Short mmCIF file of C-alpha atoms and ligand atoms in Angstrom, two decimals:
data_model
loop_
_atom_site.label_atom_id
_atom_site.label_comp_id
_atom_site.label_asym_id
_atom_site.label_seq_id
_atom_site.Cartn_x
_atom_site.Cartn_y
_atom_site.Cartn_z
CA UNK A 352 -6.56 -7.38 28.37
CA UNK A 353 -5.73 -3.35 28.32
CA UNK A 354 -8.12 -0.91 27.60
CA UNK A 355 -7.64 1.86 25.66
CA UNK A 356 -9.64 5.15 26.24
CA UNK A 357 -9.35 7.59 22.89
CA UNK A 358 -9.56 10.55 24.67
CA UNK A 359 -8.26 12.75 21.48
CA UNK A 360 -7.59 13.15 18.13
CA UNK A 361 -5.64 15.65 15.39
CA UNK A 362 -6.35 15.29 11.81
CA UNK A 363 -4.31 16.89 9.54
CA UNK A 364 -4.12 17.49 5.69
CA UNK A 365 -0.82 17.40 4.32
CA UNK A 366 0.23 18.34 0.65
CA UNK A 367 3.89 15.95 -0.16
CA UNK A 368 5.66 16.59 -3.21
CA UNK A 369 7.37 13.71 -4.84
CA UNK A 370 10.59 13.63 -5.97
CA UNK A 371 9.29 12.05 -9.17
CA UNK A 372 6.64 12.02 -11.72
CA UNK A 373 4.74 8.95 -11.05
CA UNK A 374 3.37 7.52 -14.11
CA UNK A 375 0.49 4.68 -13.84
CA UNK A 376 -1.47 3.42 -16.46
CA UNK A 377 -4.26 5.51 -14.71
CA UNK A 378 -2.56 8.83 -14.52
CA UNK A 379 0.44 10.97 -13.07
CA UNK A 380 1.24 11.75 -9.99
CA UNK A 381 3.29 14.54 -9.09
CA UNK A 382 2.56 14.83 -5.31
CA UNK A 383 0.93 12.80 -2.11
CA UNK A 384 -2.68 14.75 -0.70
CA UNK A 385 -2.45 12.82 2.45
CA UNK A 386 -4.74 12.86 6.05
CA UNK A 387 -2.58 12.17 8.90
CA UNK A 388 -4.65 11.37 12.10
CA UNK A 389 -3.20 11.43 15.50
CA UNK A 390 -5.02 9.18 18.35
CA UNK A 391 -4.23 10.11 21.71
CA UNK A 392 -4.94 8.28 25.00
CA UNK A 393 -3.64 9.88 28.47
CA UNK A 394 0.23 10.92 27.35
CA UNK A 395 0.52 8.13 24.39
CA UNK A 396 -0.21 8.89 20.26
CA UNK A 397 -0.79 6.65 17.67
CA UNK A 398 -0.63 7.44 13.93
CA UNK A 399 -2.67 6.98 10.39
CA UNK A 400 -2.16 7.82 7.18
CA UNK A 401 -4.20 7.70 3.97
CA UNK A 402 -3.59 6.64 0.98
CA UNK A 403 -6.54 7.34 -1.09
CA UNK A 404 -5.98 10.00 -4.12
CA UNK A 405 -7.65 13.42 -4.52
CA UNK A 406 -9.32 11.56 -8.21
CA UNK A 407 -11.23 7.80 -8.29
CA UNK A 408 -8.62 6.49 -10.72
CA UNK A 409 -6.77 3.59 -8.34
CA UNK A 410 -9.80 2.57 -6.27
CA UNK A 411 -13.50 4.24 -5.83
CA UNK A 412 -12.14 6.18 -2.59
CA UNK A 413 -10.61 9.97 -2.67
CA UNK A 414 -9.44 12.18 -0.16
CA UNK A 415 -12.14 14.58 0.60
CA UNK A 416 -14.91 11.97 0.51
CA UNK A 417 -12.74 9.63 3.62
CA UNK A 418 -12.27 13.11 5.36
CA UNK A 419 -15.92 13.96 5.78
CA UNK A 420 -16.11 10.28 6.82
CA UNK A 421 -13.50 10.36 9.22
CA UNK A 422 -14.69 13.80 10.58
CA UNK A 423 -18.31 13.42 10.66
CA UNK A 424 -18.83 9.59 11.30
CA UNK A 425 -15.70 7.31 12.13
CA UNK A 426 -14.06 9.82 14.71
CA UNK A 427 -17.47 10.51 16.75
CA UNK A 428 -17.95 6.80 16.77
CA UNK A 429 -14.75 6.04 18.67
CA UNK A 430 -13.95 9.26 20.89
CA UNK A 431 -14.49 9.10 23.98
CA UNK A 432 -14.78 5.00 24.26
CA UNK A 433 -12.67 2.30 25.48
CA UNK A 434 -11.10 -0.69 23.39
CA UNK A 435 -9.81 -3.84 25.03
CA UNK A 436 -8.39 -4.28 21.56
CA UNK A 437 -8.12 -3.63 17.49
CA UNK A 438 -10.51 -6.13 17.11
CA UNK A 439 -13.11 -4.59 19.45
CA UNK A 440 -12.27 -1.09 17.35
CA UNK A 441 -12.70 -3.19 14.54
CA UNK A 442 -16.21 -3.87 15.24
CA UNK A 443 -17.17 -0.65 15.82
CA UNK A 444 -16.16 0.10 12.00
CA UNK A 445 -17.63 -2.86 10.47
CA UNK A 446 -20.95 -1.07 11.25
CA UNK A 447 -19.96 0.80 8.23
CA UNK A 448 -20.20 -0.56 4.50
CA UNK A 449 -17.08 -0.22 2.12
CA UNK A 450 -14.60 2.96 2.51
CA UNK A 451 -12.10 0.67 3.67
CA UNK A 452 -9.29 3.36 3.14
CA UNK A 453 -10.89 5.92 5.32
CA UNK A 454 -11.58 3.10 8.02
CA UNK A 455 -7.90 1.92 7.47
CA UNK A 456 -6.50 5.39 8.45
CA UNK A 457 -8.09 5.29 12.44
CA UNK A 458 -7.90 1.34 12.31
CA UNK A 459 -4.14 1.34 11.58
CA UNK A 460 -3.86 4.53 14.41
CA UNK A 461 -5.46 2.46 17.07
CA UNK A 462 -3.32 -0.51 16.08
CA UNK A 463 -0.33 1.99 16.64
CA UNK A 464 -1.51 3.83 19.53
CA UNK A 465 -2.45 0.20 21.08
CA UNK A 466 0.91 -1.05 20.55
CA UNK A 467 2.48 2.02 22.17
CA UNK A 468 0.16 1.55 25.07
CA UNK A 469 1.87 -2.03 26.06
CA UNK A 470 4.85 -0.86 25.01
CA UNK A 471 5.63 -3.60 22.14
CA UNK A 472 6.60 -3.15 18.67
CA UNK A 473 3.51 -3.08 15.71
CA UNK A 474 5.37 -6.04 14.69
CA UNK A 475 4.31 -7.88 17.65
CA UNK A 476 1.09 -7.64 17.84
CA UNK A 477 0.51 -8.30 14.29
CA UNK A 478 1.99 -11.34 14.53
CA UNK A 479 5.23 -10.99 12.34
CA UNK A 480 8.68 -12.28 13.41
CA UNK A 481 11.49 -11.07 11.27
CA UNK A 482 13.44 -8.22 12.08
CA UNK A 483 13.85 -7.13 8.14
CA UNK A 484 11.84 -7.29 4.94
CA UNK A 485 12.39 -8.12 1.47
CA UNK A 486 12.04 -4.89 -0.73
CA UNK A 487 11.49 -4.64 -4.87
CA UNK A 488 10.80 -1.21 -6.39
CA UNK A 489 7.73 -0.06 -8.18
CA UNK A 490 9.07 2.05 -11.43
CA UNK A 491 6.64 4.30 -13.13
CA UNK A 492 6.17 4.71 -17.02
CA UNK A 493 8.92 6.45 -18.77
CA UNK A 494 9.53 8.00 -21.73
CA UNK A 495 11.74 6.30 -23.75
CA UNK A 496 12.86 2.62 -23.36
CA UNK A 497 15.97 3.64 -22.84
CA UNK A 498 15.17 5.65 -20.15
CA UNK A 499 13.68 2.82 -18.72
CA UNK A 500 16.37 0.66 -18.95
CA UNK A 501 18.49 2.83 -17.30
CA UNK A 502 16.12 3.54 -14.34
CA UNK A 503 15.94 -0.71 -14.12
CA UNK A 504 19.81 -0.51 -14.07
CA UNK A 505 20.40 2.59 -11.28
CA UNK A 506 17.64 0.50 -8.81
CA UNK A 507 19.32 -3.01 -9.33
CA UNK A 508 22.52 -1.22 -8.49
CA UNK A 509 20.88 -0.08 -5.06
CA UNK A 510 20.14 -4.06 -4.62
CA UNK A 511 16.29 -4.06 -4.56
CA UNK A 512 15.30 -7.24 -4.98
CA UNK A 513 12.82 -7.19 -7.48
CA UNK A 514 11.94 -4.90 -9.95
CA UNK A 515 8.20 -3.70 -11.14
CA UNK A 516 7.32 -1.95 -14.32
CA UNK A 517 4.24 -0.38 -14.87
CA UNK A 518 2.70 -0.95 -18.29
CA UNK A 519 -0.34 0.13 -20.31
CA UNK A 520 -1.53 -0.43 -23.59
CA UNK A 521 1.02 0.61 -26.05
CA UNK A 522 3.81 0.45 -23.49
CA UNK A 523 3.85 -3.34 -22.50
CA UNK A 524 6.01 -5.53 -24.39
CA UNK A 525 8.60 -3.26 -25.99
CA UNK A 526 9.81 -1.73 -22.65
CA UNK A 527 9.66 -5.31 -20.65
CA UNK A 528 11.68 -7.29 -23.24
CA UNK A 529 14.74 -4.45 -23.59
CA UNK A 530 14.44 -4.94 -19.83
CA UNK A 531 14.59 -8.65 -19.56
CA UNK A 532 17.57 -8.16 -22.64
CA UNK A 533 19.52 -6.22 -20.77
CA UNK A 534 18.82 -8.08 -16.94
CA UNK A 535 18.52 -11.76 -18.29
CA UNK A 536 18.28 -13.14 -14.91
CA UNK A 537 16.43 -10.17 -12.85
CA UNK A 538 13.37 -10.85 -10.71
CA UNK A 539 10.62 -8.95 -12.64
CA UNK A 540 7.16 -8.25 -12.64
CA UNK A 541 4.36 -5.75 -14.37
CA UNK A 542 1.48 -3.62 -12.73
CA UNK A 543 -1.38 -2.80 -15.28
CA UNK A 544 -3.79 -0.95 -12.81
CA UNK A 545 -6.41 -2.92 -15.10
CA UNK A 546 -5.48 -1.44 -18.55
CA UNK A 547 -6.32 -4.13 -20.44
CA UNK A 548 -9.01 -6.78 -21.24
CA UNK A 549 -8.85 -10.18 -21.63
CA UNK A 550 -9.04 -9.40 -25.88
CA UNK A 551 -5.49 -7.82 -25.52
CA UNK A 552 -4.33 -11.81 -26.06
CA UNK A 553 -1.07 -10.92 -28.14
CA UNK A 554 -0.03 -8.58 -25.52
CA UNK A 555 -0.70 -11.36 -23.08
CA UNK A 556 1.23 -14.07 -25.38
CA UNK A 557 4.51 -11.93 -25.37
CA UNK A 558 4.50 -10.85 -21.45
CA UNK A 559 3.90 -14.89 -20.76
CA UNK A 560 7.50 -15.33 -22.58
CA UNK A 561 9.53 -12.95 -20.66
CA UNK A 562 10.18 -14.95 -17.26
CA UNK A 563 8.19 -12.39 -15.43
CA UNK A 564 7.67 -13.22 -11.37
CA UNK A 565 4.14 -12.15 -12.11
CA UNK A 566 1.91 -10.17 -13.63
CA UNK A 567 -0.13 -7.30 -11.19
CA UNK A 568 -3.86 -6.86 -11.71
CA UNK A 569 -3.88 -7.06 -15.82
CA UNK A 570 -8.39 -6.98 -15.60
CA UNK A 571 -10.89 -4.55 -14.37
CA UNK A 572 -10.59 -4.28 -10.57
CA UNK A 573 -14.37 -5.44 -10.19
CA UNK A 574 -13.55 -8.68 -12.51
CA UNK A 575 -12.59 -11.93 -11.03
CA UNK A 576 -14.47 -13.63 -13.23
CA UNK A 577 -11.68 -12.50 -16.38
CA UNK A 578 -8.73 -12.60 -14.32
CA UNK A 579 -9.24 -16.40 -13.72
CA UNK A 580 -10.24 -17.09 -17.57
CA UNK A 581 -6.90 -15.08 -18.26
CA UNK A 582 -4.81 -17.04 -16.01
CA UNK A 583 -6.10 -20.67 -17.53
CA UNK A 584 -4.40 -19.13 -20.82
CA UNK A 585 -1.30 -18.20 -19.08
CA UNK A 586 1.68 -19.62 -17.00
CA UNK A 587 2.89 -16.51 -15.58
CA UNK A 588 1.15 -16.37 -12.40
CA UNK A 589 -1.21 -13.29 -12.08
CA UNK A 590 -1.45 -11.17 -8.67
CA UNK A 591 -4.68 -9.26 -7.61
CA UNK A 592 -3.85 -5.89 -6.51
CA UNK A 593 -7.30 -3.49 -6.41
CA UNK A 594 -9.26 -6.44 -6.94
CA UNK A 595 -8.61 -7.50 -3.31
CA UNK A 596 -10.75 -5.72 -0.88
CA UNK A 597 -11.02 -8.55 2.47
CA UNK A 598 -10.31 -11.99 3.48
CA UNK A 599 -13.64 -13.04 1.28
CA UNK A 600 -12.17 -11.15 -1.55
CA UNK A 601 -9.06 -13.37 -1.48
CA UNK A 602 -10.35 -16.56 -0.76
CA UNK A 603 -12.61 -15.98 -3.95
CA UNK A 604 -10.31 -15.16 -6.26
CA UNK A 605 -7.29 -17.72 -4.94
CA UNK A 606 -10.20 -20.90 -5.17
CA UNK A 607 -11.17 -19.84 -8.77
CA UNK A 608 -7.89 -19.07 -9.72
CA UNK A 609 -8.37 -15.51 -10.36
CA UNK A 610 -4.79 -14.99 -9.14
CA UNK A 611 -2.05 -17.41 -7.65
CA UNK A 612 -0.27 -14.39 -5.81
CA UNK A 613 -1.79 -11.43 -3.57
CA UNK A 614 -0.82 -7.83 -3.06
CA UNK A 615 -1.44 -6.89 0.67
CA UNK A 616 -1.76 -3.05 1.15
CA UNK A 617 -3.27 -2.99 4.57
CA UNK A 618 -5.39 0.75 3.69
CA UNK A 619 -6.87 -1.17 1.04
CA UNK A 620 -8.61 -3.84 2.91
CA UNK A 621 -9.64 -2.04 6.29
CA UNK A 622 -6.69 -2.25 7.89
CA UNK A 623 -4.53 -3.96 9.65
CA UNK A 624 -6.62 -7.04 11.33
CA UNK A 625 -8.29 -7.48 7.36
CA UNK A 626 -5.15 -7.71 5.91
CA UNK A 627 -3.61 -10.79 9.22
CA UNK A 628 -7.24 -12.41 7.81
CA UNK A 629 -5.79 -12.02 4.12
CA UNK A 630 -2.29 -13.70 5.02
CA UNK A 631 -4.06 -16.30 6.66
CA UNK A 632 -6.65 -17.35 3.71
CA UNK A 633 -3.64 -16.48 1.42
CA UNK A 634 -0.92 -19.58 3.48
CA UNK A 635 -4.30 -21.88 3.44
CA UNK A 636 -3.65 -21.67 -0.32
CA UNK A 637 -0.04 -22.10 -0.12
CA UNK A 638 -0.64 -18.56 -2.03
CA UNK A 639 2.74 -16.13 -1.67
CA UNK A 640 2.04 -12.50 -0.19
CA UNK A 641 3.85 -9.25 -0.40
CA UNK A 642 3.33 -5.77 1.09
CA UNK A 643 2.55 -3.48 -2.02
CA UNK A 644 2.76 0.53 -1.73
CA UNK A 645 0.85 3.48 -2.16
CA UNK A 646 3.35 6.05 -2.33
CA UNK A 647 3.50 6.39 1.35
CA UNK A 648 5.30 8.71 3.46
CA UNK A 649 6.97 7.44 6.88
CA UNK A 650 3.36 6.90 9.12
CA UNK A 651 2.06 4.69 6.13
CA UNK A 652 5.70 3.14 5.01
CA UNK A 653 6.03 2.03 9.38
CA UNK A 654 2.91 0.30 9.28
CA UNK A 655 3.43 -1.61 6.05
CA UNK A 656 6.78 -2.40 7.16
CA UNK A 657 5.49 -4.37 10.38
CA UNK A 658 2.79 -6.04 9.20
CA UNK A 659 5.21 -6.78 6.37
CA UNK A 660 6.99 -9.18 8.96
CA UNK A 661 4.17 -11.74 8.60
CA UNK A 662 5.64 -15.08 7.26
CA UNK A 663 3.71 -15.30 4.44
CA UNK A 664 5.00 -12.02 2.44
CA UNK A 665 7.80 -14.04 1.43
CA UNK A 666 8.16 -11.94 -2.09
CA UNK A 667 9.64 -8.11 -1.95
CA UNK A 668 7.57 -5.43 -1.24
CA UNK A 669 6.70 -2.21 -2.39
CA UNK A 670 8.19 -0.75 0.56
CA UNK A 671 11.26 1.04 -0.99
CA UNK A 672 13.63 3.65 0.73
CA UNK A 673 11.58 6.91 2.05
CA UNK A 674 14.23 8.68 0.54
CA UNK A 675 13.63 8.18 -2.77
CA UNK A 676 10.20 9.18 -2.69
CA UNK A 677 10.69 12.59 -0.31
CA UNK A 678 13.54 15.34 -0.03
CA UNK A 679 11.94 15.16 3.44
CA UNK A 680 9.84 12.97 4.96
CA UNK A 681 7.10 13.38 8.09
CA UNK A 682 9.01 11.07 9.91
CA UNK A 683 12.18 11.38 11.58
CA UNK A 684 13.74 8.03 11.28
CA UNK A 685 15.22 7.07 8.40
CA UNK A 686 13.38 4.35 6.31
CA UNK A 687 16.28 2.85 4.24
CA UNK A 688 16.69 -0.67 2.47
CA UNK A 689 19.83 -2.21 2.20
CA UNK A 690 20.83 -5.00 0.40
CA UNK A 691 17.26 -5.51 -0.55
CA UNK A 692 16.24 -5.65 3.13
CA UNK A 693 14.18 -3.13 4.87
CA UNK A 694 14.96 -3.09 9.01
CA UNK A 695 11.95 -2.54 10.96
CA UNK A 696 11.89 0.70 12.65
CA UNK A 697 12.70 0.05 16.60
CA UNK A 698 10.61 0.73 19.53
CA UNK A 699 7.03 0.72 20.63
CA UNK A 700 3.89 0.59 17.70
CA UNK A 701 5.20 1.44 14.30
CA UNK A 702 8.71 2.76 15.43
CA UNK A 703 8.57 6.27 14.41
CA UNK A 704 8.11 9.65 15.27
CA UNK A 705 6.77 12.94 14.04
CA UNK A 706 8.87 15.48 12.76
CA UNK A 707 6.63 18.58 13.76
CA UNK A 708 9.37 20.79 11.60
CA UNK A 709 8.42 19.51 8.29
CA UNK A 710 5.02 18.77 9.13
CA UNK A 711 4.70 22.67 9.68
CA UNK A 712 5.48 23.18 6.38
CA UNK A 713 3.42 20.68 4.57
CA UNK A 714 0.31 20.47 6.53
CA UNK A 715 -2.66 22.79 4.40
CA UNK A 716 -5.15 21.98 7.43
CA UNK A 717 -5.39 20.70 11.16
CA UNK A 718 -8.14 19.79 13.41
CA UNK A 719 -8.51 18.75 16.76
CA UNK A 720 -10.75 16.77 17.89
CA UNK A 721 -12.22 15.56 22.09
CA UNK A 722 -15.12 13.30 22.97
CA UNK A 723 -18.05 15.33 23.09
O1 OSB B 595 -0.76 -0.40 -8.10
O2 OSB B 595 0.72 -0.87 -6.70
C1 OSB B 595 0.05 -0.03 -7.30
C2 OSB B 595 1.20 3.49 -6.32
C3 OSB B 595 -0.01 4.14 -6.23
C4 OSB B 595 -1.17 3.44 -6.53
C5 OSB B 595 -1.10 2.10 -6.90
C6 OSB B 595 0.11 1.44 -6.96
C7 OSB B 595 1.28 2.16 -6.71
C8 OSB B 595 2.61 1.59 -6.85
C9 OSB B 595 3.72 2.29 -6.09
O3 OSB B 595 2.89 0.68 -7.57
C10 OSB B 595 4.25 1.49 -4.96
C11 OSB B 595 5.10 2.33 -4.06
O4 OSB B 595 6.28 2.53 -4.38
O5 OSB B 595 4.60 2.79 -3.01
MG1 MG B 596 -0.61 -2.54 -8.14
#
């Protein structure tokens, strides 16, 4: 087995605009606050990125609380050591109760810098096989439901191969059915970011008539318990999103029913060996996957890509074209879907590679970091 000595580090804080307004049931989002940590062994990097917000409003996690973490506690407790592995990395974190984004962000570096070490592709290592895939597109709340239809319209024309609409109370069933209208055969789901409660029935009755793929995380995040009283009442199947935190978290809710689909986002479990443990509960079930998305730019979008190639995320990701989400992103290869496919980027960990020209301009803060 080969070791890996972390013999450096670079954390940076980057400020991304997007090239939309993001719309969520729990806020707007207008830009990406992002920490971008570089692990370095002898000449080799690896890359993280976050994906917690600068506000509580997703998740319990925020940017400046995982960089005081990842400053003061995570990087000291893995400079200057060896790894014969992400597992034995892994260890070393579990030490540490919850902030399983902040963990996520060296976790998924070490996988990379690991992978670059022996030379293989993320991919690889993870476990995955295919060399593309399937992509959907998350669409934020809009103004009008015209506007929305439109926007459906434009992204089926680009051949994503599912569609998502976020909702919230008192923009639910209205928008959804001049969607379904219009698209009478489209592969469609909804993300409430827990809007609602298990007393919005009507709401509930109407979205259980439109032919939607699913339904994403209706209930509190914290509530199991609702989710699987909701989904006795429905037969749309319901998928757990922020509700899923580990391997435990998803074999809960999938044997009480909580949730018949799951959302893997790899930062929101730990990382990447949390989220091969989810896939594996998740096929035990005979429970479908797919790779959701936190706004990512190209360090975050590489990773999800490759662990995306696991054979249970047979339904389409989150993982949409980077373009659409940056004028320019921190990477330099393009991450492009096509025909509702996205390629896996090429080479050694997670395919990609800095581009120091943009990350001049976007980076607010940098720190380096050696064992001490
Ligand atoms: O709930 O899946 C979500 C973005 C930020 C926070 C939560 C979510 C999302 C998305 C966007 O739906 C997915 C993407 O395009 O990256
Ligand atoms: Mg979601």
């Amino acid at each position: 087995m080969t070791s890996v000595h972390i013999d450096g580090a670079q954390l940076r804080l980057l400020e991304l605009p997007l090239r939309f307004r993001f719309e969520t049931s729990f806020g707007v989002q207008t830009r990406r606050t992002i920490l971008l940590l570089t692990l370095r062994s002898g000449g080799v990097e690896g890359y993280g990125e976050s994906v917690m917000e600068l506000l509580p409003a997703y998740r319990e996690e925020v940017v400046p609380g995982a960089e005081y973490l990842i400053r003061e506690l995570l990087l000291p407790s893995v400079l200057g050591r060896s790894f014969a592995g992400p597992a034995e990395l892994g260890e070393v974190l579990a030490g540490f109760r919850g902030n399983r984004m902040a963990k996520a962000v060296v976790e998924m570096a070490f996988h990379d810098l690991y992978a670059r070490t022996l030379g293989v592709p993320l991919r690889d290592l993870l476990g995955g096989t295919r060399a593309s895939v399937p992509v959907g597109v998350s669409l934020g709340i809009q103004e009008s439901v015209d506007a929305t239809v439109d926007l459906v319209a434009r992204h089926v024309e680009q051949g994503y191969a599912r569609i998502k609409l976020k909702i919230k109370p008192g923009w639910d069933v209205r928008p959804v059915a001049a969607v379904r209208a219009a698209f009478p055969d489209l592969t469609m789901t909804v993300d409430a970011n827990s809007a609602y409660r298990l007393s919005d029935s009507r709401v509930f009755a109407a979205l259980d008539e439109l032919g939607l793929d699913y339904i994403e995380q209706p209930l509190a995040y914290d509530d199991l318990h609702d989710h699987a009283l909701l989904q006795g009442r429905l037969s749309t199947p319901l998928c757990l999103d922020e509700s899923i935190l580990s391997a435990q978290d998803a074999r809960k809710a999938l044997a009480s029913d909580a949730g018949r689909v799951i959302n893997v986002k790899p930062a929101r479990v730990g990382g990447h060996s949390e989220s091969v443990r989810v896939h594996a509960v998740a096929q035990a079930f005979g429970a479908p996957l797919w790779m959701g998305g936190m706004l990512e730019a190209g360090v975050g979008r590489a990773h999800n890509i490759h662990l995306a190639t696991l054979p249970g995320f047979t339904k389409p990701g989150d993982v949409s074209s980077a373009s659409r989400y940056w004028e320019e992103d921190i990477v330099n290869e393009p991450l492009e879907a096509e025909g509702g496919r996205m390629p896996v980027p090429a080479g050694a960990g997670i395919g990609v590679t800095l581009n120091e020209d943009v990350l001049s301009r976007v980076t607010l803060r940098s720190d380096e970091f050696l064992p001490t």
